[in-house]
CSV table of C-alpha atoms and ligand atoms in Angstrom, one decimal:
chain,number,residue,atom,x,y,z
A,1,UNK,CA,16.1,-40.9,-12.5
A,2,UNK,CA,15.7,-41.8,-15.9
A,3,UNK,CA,16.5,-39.1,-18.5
A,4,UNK,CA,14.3,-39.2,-22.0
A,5,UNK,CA,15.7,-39.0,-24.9
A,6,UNK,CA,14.2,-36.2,-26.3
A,7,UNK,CA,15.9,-34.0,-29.3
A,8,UNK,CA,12.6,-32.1,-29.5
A,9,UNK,CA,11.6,-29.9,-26.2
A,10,UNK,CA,9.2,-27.2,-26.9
A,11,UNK,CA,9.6,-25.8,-23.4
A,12,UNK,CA,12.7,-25.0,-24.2
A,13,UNK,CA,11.0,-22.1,-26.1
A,14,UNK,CA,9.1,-21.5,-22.9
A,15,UNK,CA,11.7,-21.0,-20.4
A,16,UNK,CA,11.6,-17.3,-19.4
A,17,UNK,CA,9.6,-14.2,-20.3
A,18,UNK,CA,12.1,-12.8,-22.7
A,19,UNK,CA,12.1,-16.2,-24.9
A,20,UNK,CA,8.2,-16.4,-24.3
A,21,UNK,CA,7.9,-12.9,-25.7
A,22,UNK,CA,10.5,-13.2,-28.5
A,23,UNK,CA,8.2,-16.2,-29.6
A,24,UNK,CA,4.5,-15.0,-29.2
A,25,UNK,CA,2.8,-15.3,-32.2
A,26,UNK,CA,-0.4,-12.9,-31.8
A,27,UNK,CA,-0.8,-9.5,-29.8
A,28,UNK,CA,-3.2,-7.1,-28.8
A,29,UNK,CA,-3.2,-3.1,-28.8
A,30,UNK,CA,-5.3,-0.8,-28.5
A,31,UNK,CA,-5.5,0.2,-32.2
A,32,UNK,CA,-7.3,-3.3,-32.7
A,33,UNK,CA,-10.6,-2.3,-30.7
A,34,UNK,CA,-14.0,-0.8,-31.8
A,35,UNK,CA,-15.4,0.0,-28.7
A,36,UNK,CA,-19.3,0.1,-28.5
A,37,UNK,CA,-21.2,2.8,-27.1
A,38,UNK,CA,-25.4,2.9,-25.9
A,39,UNK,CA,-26.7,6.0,-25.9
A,40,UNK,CA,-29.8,7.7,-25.2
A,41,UNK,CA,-31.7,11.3,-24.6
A,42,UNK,CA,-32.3,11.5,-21.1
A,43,UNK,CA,-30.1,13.5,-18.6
A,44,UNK,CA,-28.5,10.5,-16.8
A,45,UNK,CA,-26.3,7.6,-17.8
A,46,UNK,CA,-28.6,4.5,-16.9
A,47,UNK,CA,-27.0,1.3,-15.8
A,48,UNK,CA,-27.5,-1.8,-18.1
A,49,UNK,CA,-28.4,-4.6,-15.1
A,50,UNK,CA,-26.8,-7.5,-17.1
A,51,UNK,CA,-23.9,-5.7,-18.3
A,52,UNK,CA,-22.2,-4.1,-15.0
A,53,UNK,CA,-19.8,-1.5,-15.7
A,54,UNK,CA,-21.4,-0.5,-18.8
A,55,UNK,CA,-24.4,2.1,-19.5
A,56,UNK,CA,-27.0,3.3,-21.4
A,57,UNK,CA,-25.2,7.0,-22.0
A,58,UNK,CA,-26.7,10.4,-21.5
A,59,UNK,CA,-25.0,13.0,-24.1
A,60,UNK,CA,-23.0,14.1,-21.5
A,61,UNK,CA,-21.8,11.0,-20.3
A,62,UNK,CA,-21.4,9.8,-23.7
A,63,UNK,CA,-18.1,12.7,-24.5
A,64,UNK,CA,-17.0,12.2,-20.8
A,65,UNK,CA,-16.7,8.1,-22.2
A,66,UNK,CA,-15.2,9.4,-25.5
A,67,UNK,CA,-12.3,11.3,-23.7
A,68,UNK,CA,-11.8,8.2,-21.2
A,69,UNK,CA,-11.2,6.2,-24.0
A,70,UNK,CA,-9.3,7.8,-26.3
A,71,UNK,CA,-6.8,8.8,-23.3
A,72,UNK,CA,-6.7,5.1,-23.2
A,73,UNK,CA,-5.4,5.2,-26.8
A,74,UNK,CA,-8.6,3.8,-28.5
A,75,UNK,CA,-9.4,5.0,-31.6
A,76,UNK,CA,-12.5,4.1,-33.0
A,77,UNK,CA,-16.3,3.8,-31.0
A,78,UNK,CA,-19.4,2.6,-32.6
A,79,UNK,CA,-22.6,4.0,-31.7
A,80,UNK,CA,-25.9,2.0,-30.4
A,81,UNK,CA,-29.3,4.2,-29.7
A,82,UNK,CA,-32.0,3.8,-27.3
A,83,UNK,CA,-34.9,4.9,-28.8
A,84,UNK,CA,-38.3,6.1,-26.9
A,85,UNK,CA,-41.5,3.7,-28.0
A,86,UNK,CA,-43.2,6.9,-29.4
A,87,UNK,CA,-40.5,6.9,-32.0
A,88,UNK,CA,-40.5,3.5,-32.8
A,89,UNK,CA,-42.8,2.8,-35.9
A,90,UNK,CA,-43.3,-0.5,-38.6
A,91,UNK,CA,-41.3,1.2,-40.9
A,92,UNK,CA,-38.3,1.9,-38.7
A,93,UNK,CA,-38.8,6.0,-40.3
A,94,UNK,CA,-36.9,7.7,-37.5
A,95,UNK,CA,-33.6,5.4,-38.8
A,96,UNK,CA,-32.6,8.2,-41.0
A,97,UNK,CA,-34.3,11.0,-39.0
A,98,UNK,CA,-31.7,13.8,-39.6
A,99,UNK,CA,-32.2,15.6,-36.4
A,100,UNK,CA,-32.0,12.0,-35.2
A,101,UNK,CA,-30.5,10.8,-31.6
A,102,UNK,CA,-27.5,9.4,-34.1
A,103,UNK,CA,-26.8,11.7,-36.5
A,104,UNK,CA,-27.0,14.3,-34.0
A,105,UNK,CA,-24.6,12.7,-32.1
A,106,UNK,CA,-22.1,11.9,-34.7
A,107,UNK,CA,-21.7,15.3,-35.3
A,108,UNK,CA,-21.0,16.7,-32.5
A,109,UNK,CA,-18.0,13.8,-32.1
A,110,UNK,CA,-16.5,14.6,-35.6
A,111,UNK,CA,-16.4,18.3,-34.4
A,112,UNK,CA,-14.9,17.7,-30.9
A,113,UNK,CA,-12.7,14.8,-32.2
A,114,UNK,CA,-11.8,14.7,-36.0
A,115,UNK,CA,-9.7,12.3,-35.4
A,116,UNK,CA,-12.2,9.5,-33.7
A,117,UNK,CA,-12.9,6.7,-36.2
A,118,UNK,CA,-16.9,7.4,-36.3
A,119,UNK,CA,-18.6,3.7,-36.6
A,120,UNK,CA,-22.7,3.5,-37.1
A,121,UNK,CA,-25.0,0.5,-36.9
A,122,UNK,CA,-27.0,0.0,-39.7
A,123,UNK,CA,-30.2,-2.1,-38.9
A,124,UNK,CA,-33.8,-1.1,-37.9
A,125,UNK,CA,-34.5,-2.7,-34.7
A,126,UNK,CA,-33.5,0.4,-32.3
A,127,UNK,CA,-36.4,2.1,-34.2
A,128,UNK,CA,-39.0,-0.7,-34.9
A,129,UNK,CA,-42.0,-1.2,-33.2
A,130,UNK,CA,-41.9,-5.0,-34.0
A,131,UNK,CA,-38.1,-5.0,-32.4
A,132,UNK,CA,-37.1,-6.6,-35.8
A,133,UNK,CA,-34.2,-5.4,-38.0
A,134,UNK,CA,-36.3,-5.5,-41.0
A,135,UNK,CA,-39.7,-4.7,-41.5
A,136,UNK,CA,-42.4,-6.9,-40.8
A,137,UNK,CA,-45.5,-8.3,-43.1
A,138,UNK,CA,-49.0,-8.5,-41.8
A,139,UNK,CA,-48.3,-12.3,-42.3
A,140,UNK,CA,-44.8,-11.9,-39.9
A,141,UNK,CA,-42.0,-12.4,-42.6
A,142,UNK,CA,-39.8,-10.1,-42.7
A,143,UNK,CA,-39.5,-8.2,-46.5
A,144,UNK,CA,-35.8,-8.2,-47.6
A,145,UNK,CA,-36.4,-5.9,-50.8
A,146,UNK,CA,-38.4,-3.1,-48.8
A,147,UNK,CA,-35.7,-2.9,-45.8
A,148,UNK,CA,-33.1,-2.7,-47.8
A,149,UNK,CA,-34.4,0.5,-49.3
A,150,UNK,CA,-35.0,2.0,-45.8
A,151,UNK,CA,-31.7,0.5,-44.9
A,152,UNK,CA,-29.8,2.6,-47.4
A,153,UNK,CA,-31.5,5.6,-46.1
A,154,UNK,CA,-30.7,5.0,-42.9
A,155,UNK,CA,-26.8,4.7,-44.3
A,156,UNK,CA,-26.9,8.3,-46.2
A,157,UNK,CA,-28.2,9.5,-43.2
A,158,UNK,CA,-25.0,8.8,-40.9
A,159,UNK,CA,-23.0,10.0,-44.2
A,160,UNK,CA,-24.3,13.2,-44.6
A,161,UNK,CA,-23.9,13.3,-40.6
A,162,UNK,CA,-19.9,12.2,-40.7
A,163,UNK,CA,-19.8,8.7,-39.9
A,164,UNK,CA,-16.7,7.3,-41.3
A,165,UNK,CA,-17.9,3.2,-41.4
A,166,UNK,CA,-21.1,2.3,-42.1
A,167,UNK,CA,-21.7,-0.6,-40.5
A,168,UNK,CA,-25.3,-3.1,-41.1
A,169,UNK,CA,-26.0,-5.4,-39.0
A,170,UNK,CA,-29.1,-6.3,-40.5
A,171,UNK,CA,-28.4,-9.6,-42.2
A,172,UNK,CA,-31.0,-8.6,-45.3
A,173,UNK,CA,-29.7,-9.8,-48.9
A,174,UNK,CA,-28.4,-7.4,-50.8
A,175,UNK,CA,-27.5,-4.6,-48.7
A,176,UNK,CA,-24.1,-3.9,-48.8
A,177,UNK,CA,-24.5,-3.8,-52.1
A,178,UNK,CA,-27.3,-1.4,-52.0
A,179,UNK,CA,-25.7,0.9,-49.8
A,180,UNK,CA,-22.4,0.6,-51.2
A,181,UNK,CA,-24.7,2.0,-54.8
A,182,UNK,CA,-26.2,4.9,-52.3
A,183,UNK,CA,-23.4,6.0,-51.1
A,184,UNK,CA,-21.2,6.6,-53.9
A,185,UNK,CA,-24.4,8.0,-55.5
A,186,UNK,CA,-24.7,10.4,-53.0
A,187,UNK,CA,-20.7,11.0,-53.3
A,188,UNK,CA,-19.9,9.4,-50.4
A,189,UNK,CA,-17.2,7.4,-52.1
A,190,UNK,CA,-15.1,7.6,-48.6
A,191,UNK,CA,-17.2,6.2,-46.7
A,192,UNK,CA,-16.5,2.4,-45.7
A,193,UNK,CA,-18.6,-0.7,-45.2
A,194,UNK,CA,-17.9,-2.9,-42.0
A,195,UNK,CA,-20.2,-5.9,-42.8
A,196,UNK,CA,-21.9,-7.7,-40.6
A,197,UNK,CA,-21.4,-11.0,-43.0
A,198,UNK,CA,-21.9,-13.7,-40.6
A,199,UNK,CA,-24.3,-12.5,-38.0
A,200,UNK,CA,-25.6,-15.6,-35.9
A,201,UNK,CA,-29.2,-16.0,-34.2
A,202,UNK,CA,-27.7,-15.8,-31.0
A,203,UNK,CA,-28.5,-15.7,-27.7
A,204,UNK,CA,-25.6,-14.2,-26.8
A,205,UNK,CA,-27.1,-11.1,-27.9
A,206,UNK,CA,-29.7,-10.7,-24.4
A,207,UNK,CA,-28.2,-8.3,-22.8
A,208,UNK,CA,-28.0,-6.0,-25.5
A,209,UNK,CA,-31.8,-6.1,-26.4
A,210,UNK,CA,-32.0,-5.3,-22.7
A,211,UNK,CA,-29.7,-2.3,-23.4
A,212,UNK,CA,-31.6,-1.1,-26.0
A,213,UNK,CA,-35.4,-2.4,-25.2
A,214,UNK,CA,-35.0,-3.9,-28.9
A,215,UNK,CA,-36.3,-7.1,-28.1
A,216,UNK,CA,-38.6,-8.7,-31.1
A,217,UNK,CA,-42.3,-8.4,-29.6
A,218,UNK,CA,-42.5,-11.7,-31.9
A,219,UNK,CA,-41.0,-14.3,-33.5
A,220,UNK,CA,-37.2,-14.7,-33.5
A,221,UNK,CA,-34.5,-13.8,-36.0
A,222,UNK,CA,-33.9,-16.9,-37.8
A,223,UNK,CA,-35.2,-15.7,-41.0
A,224,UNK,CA,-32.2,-13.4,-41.6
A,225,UNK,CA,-29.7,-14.7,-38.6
A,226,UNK,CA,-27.5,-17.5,-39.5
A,227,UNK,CA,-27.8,-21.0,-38.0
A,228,UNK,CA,-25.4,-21.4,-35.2
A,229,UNK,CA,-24.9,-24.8,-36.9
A,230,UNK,CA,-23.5,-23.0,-40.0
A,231,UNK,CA,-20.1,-22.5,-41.4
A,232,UNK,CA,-19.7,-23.0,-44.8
A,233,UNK,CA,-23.0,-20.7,-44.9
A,234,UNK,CA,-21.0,-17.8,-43.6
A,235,UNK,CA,-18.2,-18.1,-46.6
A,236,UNK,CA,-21.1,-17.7,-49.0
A,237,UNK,CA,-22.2,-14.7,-47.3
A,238,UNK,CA,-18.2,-13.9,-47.5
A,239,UNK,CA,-18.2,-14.1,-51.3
A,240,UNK,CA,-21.4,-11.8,-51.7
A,241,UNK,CA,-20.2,-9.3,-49.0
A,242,UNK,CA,-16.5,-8.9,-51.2
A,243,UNK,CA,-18.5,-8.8,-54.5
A,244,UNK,CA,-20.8,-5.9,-52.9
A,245,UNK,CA,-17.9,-4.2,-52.2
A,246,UNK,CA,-18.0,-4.7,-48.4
A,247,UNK,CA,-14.5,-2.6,-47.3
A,248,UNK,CA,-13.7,-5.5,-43.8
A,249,UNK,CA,-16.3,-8.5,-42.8
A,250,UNK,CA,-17.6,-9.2,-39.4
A,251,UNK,CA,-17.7,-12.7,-37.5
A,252,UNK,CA,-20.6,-12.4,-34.2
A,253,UNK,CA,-20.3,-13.9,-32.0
A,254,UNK,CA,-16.4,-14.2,-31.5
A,255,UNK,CA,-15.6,-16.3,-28.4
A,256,UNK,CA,-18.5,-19.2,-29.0
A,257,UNK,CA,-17.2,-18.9,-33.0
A,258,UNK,CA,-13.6,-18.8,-33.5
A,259,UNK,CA,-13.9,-21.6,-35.8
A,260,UNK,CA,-15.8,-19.1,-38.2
A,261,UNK,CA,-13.3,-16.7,-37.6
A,262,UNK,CA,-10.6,-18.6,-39.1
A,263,UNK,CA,-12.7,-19.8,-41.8
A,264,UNK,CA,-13.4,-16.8,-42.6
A,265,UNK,CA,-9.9,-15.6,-42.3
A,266,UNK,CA,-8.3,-17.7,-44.8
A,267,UNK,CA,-11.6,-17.1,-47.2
A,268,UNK,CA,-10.6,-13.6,-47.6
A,269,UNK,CA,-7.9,-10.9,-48.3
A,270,UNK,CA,-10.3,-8.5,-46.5
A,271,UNK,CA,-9.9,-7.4,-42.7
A,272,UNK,CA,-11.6,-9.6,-40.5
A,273,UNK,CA,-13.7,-8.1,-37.4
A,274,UNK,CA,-15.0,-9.9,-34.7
A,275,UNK,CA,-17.6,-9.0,-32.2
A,276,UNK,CA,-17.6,-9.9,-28.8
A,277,UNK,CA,-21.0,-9.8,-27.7
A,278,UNK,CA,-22.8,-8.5,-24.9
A,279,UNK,CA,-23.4,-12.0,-23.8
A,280,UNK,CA,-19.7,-13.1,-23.9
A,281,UNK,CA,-19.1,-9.8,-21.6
A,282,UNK,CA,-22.2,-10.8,-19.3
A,283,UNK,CA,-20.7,-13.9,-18.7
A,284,UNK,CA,-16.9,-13.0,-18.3
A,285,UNK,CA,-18.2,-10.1,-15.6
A,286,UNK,CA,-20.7,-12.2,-13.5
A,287,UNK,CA,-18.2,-15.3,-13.5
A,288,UNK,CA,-15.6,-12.6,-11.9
A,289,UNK,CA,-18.0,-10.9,-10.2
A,290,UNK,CA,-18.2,-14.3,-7.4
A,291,UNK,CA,-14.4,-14.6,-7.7
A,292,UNK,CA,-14.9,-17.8,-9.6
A,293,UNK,CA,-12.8,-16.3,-12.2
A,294,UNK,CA,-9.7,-13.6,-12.4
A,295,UNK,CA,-11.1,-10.8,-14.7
A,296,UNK,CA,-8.1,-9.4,-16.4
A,297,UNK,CA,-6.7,-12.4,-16.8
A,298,UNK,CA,-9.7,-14.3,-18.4
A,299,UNK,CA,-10.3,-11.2,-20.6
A,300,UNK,CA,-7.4,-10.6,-21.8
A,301,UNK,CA,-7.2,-13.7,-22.9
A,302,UNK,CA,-10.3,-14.4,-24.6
A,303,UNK,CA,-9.4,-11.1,-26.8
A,304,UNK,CA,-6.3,-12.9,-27.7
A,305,UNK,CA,-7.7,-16.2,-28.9
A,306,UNK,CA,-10.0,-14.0,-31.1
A,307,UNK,CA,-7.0,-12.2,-32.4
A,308,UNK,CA,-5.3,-15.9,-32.9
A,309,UNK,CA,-8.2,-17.3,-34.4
A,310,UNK,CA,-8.0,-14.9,-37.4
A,311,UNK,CA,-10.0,-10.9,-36.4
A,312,UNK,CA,-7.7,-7.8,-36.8
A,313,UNK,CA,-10.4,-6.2,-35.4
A,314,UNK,CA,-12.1,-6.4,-32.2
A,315,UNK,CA,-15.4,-5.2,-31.1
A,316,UNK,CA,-15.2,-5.6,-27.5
A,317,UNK,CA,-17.5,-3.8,-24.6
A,318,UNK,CA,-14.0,-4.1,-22.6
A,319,UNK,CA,-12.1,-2.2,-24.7
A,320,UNK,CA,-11.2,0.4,-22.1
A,321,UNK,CA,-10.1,-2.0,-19.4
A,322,UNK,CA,-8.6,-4.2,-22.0
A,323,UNK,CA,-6.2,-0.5,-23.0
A,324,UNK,CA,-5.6,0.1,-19.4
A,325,UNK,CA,-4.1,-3.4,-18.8
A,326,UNK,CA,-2.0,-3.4,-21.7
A,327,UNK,CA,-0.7,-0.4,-20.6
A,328,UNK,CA,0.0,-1.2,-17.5
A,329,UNK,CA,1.9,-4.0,-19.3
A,330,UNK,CA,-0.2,-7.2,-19.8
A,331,UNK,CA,0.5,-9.3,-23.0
B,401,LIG,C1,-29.0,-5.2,-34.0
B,401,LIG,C2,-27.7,-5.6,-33.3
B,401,LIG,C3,-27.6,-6.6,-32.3
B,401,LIG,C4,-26.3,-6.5,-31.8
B,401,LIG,C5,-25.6,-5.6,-32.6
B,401,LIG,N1,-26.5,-5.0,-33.5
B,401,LIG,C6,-28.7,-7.4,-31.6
B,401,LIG,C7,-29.5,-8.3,-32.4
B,401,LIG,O1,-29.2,-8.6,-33.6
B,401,LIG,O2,-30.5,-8.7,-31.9
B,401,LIG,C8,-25.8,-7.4,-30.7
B,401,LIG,C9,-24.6,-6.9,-30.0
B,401,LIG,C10,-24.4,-7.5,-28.6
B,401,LIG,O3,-25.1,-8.4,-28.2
B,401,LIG,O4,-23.5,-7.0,-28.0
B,401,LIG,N2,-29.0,-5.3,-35.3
């Protein structure tokens, strides 16, 4: 038996729990999710087939999923609407419909729970016949200059309803800026501005569109979505998010993007959100669905390699189980 001469051993640092936990670099609480919510008018919560566990909510089951989670110490939900086709419209109008599915809803939450960080989606797809964020051209572009002035609507219209974060998704230039300007016109100085900064044309985002019935009827996003090929792209979109006066930026995907995480990270004094995506949850549930893989274990720590890779915040449709492990005392 030989014995190597080594001065350096990192296992050393390994060697039981307590050293293992004295030494760990990045954690997870609940604090750090946004936990994202569908909703919808009709009377019963509606299953979303490719995300299992997770529903399209009735109003009902929407407070019954508030009150779950904020037992389970989360903090903050953002809101996504299904909207009927009747509603839907080229110019996205019922967006900042004041008797709206959203506004409606946000204030009955800020009554029954002042204390719930209120986060909105800003974009137009929910409500546009073309199932694009933006509106569409007779040619097919998509018009940056027009959206954005619906776009800003849409943002006083959660205001005046109590949303606390604004948050667009949209990818249009010029919009934080825009409704940063509306806003404190309005006197909504308060309110803040998640951006969506480096939004990817993703696929990740299928099961989502399925949640919503959002899909585009043509075309694809890649006019306004970045290039999954991209990085130094997204630290642009960094610089003209902070000089807008965008209050944290947002990395989506997270998992398939940590990279642009932590380049985004060290580009910016701002809080960093990431979004796991409704494909990243598909994937995680169906794999541990067959056994193949061991769910807590593989989500918990794909929420921690997001945290490592630079996000203070998580957007994560497994908020709730990700709180009840860590209560019940996972890293
Ligand atoms: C819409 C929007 C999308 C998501 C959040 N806001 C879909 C899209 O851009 O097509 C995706 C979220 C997810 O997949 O979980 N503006």
């Amino acid at each position: 038996m030989t014995r190597l001469d080594l001065p350096a051993r990192p296992r050393r640092n390994r060697k039981s729990a307590a050293i293992r936990d004295a030494v760990r670099e990045t954690w997870l609480g609940p604090e750090h999710f946004i936990y994202p919510l569908f909703i919808h008018e009709g009377a019963d919560d509606i299953p979303i087939n490719s995300m299992p566990g997770r529903a399209r909510l009735s109003p009902d089951g929407l407070l019954r999923e508030v009150d779950r989670a904020l037992a389970l110490g989360l903090r903050s939900v953002v809101l996504f609407p299904a909207i009927p086709d009747p509603l839907k419209t080229s110019d996205g109008r019922e967006a900042h419909n004041d008797e709206g599915l959203i506004p409606r809803t946000i204030r009955t939450l800020a009554r029954r729970w002042p204390e719930l960080v209120i986060v909105t989606d800003v974009a137009l797809d929910p409500y546009s016949s073309d199932g694009h964020d933006g509106i569409v051209a007779p040619d097919g572009r998509i018009l940056n200059d027009e959206t954005v002035e619906v776009l800003v609507e849409q943002a006083l219209c959660h205001a005046r309803a109590g949303a606390h974060v604004i948050s667009p998704s949209d990818m249009m230039d010029g919009r934080v800026g825009a409704i940063r300007y509306g806003l404190d016109q309005a006197g909504f100085t308060e309110v803040s501005i998640l951006a969506y900064t480096a939004k990817y044309a993703s696929a990740f985002y299928g099961p989502f569109r399925e949640a919503l019935d959002s899909a585009p009827k043509h075309g694809d996003k890649k006019t306004y979505q970045m290039d999954p090929a991209n990085v130094r792209e997204a630290l642009r979109e960094v610089e003209l998010d902070e000089a807008e006066g965008a209050d944290m930026i947002m990395v989506k995907p997270a998992g398939p993007y940590l990279d642009v995480i932590r380049a985004v990270r060290e580009a910016t004094p701002l809080p960093v959100a990431a979004y796991q995506v409704s494909g990243e949850y598909a994937m995680l549930k169906a794999a541990s669905e067959r056994g193949w893989l061991d769910e807590r274990k593989v989500v918990m720590e794909s929420l921690i390699a997001i945290r490592r890779a630079g996000a203070d915040v998580i957007l994560s449709y497994f908020a709730p189980e990700a709180a009840a492990w860590l209560r019940a005392g996972s890293p």
